[in-house]
XYZ file of C-alpha atoms in Angstrom:
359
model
C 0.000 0.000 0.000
C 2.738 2.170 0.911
C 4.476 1.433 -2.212
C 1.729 2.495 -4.806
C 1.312 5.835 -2.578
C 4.887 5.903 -3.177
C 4.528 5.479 -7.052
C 1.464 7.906 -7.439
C 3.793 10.847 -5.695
C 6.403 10.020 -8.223
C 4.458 10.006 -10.888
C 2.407 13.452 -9.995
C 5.836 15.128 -9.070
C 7.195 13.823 -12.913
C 3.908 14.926 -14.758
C 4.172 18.471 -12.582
C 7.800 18.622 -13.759
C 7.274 18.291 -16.852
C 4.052 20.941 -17.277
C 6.877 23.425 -15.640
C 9.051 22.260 -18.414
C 6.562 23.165 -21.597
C 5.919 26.421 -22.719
C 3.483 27.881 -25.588
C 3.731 31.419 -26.900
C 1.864 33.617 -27.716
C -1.296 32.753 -25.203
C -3.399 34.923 -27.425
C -3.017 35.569 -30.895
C -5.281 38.036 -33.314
C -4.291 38.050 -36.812
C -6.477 39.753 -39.772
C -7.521 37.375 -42.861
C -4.738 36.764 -45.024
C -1.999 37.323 -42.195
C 0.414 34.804 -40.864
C -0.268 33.236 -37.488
C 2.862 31.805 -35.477
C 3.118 29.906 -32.582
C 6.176 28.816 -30.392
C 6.261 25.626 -28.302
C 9.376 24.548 -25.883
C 10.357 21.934 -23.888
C 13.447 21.241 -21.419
C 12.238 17.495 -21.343
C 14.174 15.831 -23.492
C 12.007 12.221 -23.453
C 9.429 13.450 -25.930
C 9.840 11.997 -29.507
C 6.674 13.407 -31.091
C 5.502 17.175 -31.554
C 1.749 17.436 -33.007
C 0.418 20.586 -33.941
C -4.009 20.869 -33.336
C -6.324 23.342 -34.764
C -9.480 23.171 -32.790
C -8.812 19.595 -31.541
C -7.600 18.531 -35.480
C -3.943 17.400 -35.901
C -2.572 19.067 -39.176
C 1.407 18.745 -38.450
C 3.500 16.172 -36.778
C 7.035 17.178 -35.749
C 9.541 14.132 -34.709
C 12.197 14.714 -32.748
C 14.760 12.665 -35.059
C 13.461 13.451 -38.281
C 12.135 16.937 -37.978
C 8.604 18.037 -39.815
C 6.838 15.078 -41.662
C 4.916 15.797 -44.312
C 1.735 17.643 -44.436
C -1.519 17.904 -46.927
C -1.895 21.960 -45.689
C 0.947 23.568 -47.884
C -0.127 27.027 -45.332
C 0.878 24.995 -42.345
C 4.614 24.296 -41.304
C 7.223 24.736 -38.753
C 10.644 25.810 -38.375
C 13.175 25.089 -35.932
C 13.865 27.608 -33.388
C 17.136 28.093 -31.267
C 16.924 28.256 -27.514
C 19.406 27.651 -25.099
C 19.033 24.182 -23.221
C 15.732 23.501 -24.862
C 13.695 21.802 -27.723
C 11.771 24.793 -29.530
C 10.077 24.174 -33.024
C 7.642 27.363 -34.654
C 4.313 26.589 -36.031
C 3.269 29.093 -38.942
C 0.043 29.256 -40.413
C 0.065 31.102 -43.602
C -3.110 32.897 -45.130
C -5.260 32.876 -42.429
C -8.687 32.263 -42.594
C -11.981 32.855 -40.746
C -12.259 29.257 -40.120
C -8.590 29.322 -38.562
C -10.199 30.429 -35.477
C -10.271 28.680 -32.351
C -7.632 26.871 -30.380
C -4.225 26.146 -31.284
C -2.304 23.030 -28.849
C 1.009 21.970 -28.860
C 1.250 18.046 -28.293
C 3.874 16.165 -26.678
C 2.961 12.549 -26.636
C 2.323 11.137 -23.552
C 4.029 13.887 -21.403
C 2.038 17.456 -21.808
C -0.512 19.333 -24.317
C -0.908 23.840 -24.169
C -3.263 25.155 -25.617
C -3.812 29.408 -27.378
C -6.158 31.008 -28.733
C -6.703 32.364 -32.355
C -8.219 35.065 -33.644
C -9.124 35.830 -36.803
C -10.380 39.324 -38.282
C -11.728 40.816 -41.272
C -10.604 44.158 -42.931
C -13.128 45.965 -44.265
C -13.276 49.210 -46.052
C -14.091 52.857 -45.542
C -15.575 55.580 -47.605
C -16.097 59.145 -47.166
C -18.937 60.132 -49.215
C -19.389 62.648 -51.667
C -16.084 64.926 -53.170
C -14.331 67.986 -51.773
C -16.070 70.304 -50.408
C -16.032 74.355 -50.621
C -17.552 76.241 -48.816
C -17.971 79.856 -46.706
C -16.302 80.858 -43.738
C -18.895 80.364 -40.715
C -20.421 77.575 -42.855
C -22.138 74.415 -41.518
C -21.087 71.147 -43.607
C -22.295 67.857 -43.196
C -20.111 64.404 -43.971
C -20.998 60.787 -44.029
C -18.361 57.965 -43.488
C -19.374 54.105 -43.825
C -17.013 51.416 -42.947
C -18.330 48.090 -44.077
C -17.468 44.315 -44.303
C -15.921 44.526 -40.972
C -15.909 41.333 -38.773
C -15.804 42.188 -35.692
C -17.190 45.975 -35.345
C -14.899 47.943 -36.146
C -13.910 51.540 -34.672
C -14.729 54.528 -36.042
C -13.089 58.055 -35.880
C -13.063 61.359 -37.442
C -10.652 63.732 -37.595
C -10.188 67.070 -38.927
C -6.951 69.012 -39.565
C -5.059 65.864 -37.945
C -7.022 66.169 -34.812
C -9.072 63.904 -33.301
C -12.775 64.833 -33.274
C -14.544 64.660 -29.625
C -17.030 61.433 -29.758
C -19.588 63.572 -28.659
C -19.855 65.077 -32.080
C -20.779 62.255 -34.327
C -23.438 59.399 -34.421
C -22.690 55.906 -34.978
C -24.928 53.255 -36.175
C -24.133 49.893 -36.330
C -25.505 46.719 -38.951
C -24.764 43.363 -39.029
C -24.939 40.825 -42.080
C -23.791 37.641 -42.743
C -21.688 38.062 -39.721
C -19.937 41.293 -40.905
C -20.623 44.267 -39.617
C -21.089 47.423 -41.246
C -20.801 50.836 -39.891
C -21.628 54.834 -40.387
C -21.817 58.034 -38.822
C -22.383 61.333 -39.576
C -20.300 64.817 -38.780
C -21.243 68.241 -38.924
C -18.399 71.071 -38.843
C -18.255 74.664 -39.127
C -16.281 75.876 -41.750
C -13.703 77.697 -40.103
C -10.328 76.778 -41.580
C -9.059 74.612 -44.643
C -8.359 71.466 -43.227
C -8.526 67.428 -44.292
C -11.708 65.505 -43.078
C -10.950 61.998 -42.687
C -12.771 59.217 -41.167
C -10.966 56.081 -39.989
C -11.717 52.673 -39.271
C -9.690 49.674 -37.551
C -10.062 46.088 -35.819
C -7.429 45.022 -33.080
C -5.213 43.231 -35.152
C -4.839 46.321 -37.561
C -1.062 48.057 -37.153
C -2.984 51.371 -38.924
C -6.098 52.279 -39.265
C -7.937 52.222 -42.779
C -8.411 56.244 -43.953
C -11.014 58.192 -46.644
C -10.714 61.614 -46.642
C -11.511 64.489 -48.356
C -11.051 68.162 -48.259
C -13.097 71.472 -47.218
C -11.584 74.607 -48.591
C -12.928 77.537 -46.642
C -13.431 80.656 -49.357
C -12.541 83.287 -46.874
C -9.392 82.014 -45.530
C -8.131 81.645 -49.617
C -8.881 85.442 -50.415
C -6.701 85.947 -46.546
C -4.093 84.388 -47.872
C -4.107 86.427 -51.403
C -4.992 89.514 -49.770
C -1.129 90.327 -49.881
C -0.935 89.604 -53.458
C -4.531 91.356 -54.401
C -3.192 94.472 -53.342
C -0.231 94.155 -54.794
C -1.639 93.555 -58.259
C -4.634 95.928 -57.645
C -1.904 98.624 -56.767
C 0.336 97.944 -59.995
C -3.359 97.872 -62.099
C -4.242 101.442 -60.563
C -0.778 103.100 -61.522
C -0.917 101.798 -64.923
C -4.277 103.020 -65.692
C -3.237 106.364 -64.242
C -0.159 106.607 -66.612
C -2.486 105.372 -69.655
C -4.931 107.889 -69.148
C -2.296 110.813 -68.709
C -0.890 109.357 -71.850
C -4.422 109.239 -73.956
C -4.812 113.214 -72.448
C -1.940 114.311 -73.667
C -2.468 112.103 -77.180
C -6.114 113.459 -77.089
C -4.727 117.026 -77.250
C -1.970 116.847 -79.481
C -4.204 115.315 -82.204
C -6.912 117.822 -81.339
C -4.126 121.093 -82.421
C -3.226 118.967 -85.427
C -6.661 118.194 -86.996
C -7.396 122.173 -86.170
C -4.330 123.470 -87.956
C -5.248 121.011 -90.583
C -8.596 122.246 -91.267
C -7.411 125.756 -92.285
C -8.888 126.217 -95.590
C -6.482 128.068 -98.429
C -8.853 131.560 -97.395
C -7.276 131.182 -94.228
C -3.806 130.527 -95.389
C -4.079 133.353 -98.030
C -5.652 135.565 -95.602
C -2.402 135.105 -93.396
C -0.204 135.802 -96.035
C -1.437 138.869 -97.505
C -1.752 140.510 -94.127
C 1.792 139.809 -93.879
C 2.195 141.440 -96.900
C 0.430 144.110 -95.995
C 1.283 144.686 -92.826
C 4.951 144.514 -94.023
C 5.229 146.631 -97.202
C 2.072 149.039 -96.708
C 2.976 149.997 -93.311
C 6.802 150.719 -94.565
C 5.508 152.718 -97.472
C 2.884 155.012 -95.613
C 4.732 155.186 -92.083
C 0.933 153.520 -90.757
C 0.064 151.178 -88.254
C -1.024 147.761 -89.707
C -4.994 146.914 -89.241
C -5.118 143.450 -88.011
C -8.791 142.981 -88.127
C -8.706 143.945 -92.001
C -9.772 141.125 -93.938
C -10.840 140.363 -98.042
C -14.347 140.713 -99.167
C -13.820 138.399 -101.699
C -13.224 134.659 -101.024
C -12.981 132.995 -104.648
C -10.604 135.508 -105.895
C -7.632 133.687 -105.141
C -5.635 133.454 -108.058
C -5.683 137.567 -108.108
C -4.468 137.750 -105.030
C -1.500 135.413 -105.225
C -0.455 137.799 -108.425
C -0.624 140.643 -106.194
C 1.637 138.700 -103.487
C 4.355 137.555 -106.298
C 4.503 140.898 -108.118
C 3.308 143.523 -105.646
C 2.222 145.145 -109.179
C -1.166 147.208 -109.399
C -4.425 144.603 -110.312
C -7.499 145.973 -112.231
C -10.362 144.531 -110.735
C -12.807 143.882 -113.685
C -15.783 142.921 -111.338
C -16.019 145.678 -109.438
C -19.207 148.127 -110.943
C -18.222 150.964 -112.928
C -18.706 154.643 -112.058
C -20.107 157.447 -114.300
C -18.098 160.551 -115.162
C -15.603 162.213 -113.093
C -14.539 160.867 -109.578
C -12.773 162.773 -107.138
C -11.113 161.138 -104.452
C -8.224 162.369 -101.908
C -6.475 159.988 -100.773
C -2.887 159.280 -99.992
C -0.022 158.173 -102.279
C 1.944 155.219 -101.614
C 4.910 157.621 -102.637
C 4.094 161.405 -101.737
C 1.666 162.572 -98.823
C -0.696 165.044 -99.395
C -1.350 165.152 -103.102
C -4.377 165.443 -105.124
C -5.222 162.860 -107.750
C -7.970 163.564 -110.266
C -9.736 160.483 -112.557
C -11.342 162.233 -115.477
C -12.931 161.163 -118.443
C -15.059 162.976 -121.083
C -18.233 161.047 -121.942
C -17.212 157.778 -120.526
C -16.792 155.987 -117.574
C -13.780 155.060 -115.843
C -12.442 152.256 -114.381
C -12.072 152.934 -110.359
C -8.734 151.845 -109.200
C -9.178 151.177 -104.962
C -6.361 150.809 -102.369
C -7.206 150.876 -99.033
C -4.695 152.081 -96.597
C -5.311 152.397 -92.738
């Protein structure tokens, strides 16, 4: 009786020894769908001779201690051998995770100890912001949707604006689930106060980053703040050079105005100006008189007799004039002698009246 008391110590101090002798790693293990799942299991007992591998309570690898990995069916499942000092340690890898993956994952040593973790498996779903960027004016109110769907299991959701986090408090959430994913959306209202990025993001546990839409509000005021420098600048230049165009069009305006004047003289004028130089020059030497500037020509076709007079300052008969009857007498005064008396006579005829004016 003693002796099997004896035995059953022994052999619950051995099976003890050896439990403190395995060791599986991670406990807990989240992967997405798609991701590689690894496992590490060690031993310091050196009396095992075969290594099986379960998912949920299914063998799928068998590691001997001899021979290493034996085959497999899975070509997603294997192990590698890992080093650590004074111990037995082989890596179970899982490639492409799936949904089904999930569950337990034990570590069997034959007939001395089994550990068991725990798998989980996540979906990655997507995330939209809806609708395209957005402009609008300062003071503003704008409204944005985000929807994060095929999510397994419900996912977080967070907005942010200008690379701050928005306060929960500020946005709804409503959840869905179908087909055991889970689809989510809110809703955020924001008052147009500054450019910034809106963004909504979306994650699971096992995600390193979150999943991001975004999309951006420009805010009209701030964009005519930040060309205000460069408005006035060019509104400045604008004002100077329509100054200095119309100064220029003035003084064009008036220097064409004088040209088309002195260019409408007609040959009346010209003449006109000539002969009262004429005049003025050699009738105001001859009689010692002052030259009448307001004198001007009766006659405005005769210009041909007038340009004789100019060229030979000879004496002109003037055919048109009327004639007079008889005798004429007229005082007046040579262009050569003051003083004298000139008489026109003719007998039974009529003479042809000869007029210079002299003031």
């Amino acid at each position: 009786m003693d002796i099997l008391l004896l035995l059953v110590l022994v052999l619950s101090w051995w099976t003890e020894a050896a439990r403190t002798q395995m060791n599986l790693t991670p406990a807990s293990l989240t992967v997405v769908v798609g991701d590689e799942a690894r496992f590490r299991c060690s031993t310091s007992n050196t009396a095992w001779t075969l290594m099986t591998w379960l998912l949920g309570n299914r063998p799928v690898l068998t590691i001997d201690k001899r021979n290493g990995v034996l085959p497999t069916i899975n070509p997603n499942i294997t192990a590698e051998k890992c080093s650590k000092p004074k111990t037995d340690c082989w890596e179970f890898i899982l490639r492409h995770t799936e949904r089904s993956h999930q569950g337990q994952v034990a570590c069997d040593l034959q007939l001395i100890d089994r550990r068991t973790a725990e798998l989980l498996v996540q979906e990655k779903g997507n995330v939209k912001v809806f609708g395209e960027n957005r402009l609008a004016f300062k003071g503003e109110l704008v409204l944005f949707q985000c929807q994060a769907a095929g999510w397994y299991p419900e996912p977080t959701l967070q907005w942010q604006v200008h690379d701050k986090k928005v306060s929960r408090d500020e946005y709804n959430i409503s959840t869905e689930e179908k087909e055991n994913l889970f689809a989510v959306s809110s809703n955020l209202s924001i008052q147009a106060g500054r450019s910034s990025v809106v963004g909504c993001l979306a994650s699971v546990s096992a995600l390193r980053k979150p999943l991001e839409s975004s999309v951006s509000l420009t805010v009209v005021a701030e964009v005519l703040e930040e060309e205000e420098d460069c408005t006035i600048l060019v509104a400045s230049a604008a004002s100077l050079a329509a100054l200095l165009l119309l100064v220029l069009l003035s003084i064009c305006t008036v220097l064409c105005y004088r040209h088309s004047r002195k260019a409408k003289k007609t040959p009346q004028e010209v003449l006109r100006s000539d002969q009262s130089g004429f005049w003025g020059s050699s009738v105001a030497e001859a009689t010692g008189g002052n030259v009448n500037q307001g004198f001007s020509s009766e006659s405005t076709t005769d210009v041909d007799s007038s340009e004789i007079i100019v060229g030979t300052r000879s004496q002109m008969n003037f055919d048109t004039f009327r004639k007079v009857p008889d005798v004429v007498h007229s005082s007046s005064l040579s262009l050569h002698t003051e003083g004298r008396n000139t008489e026109f006579q003719e007998d039974n005829a009529v003479s042809n009246v000869r007029r210079i004016t002299t003031v």
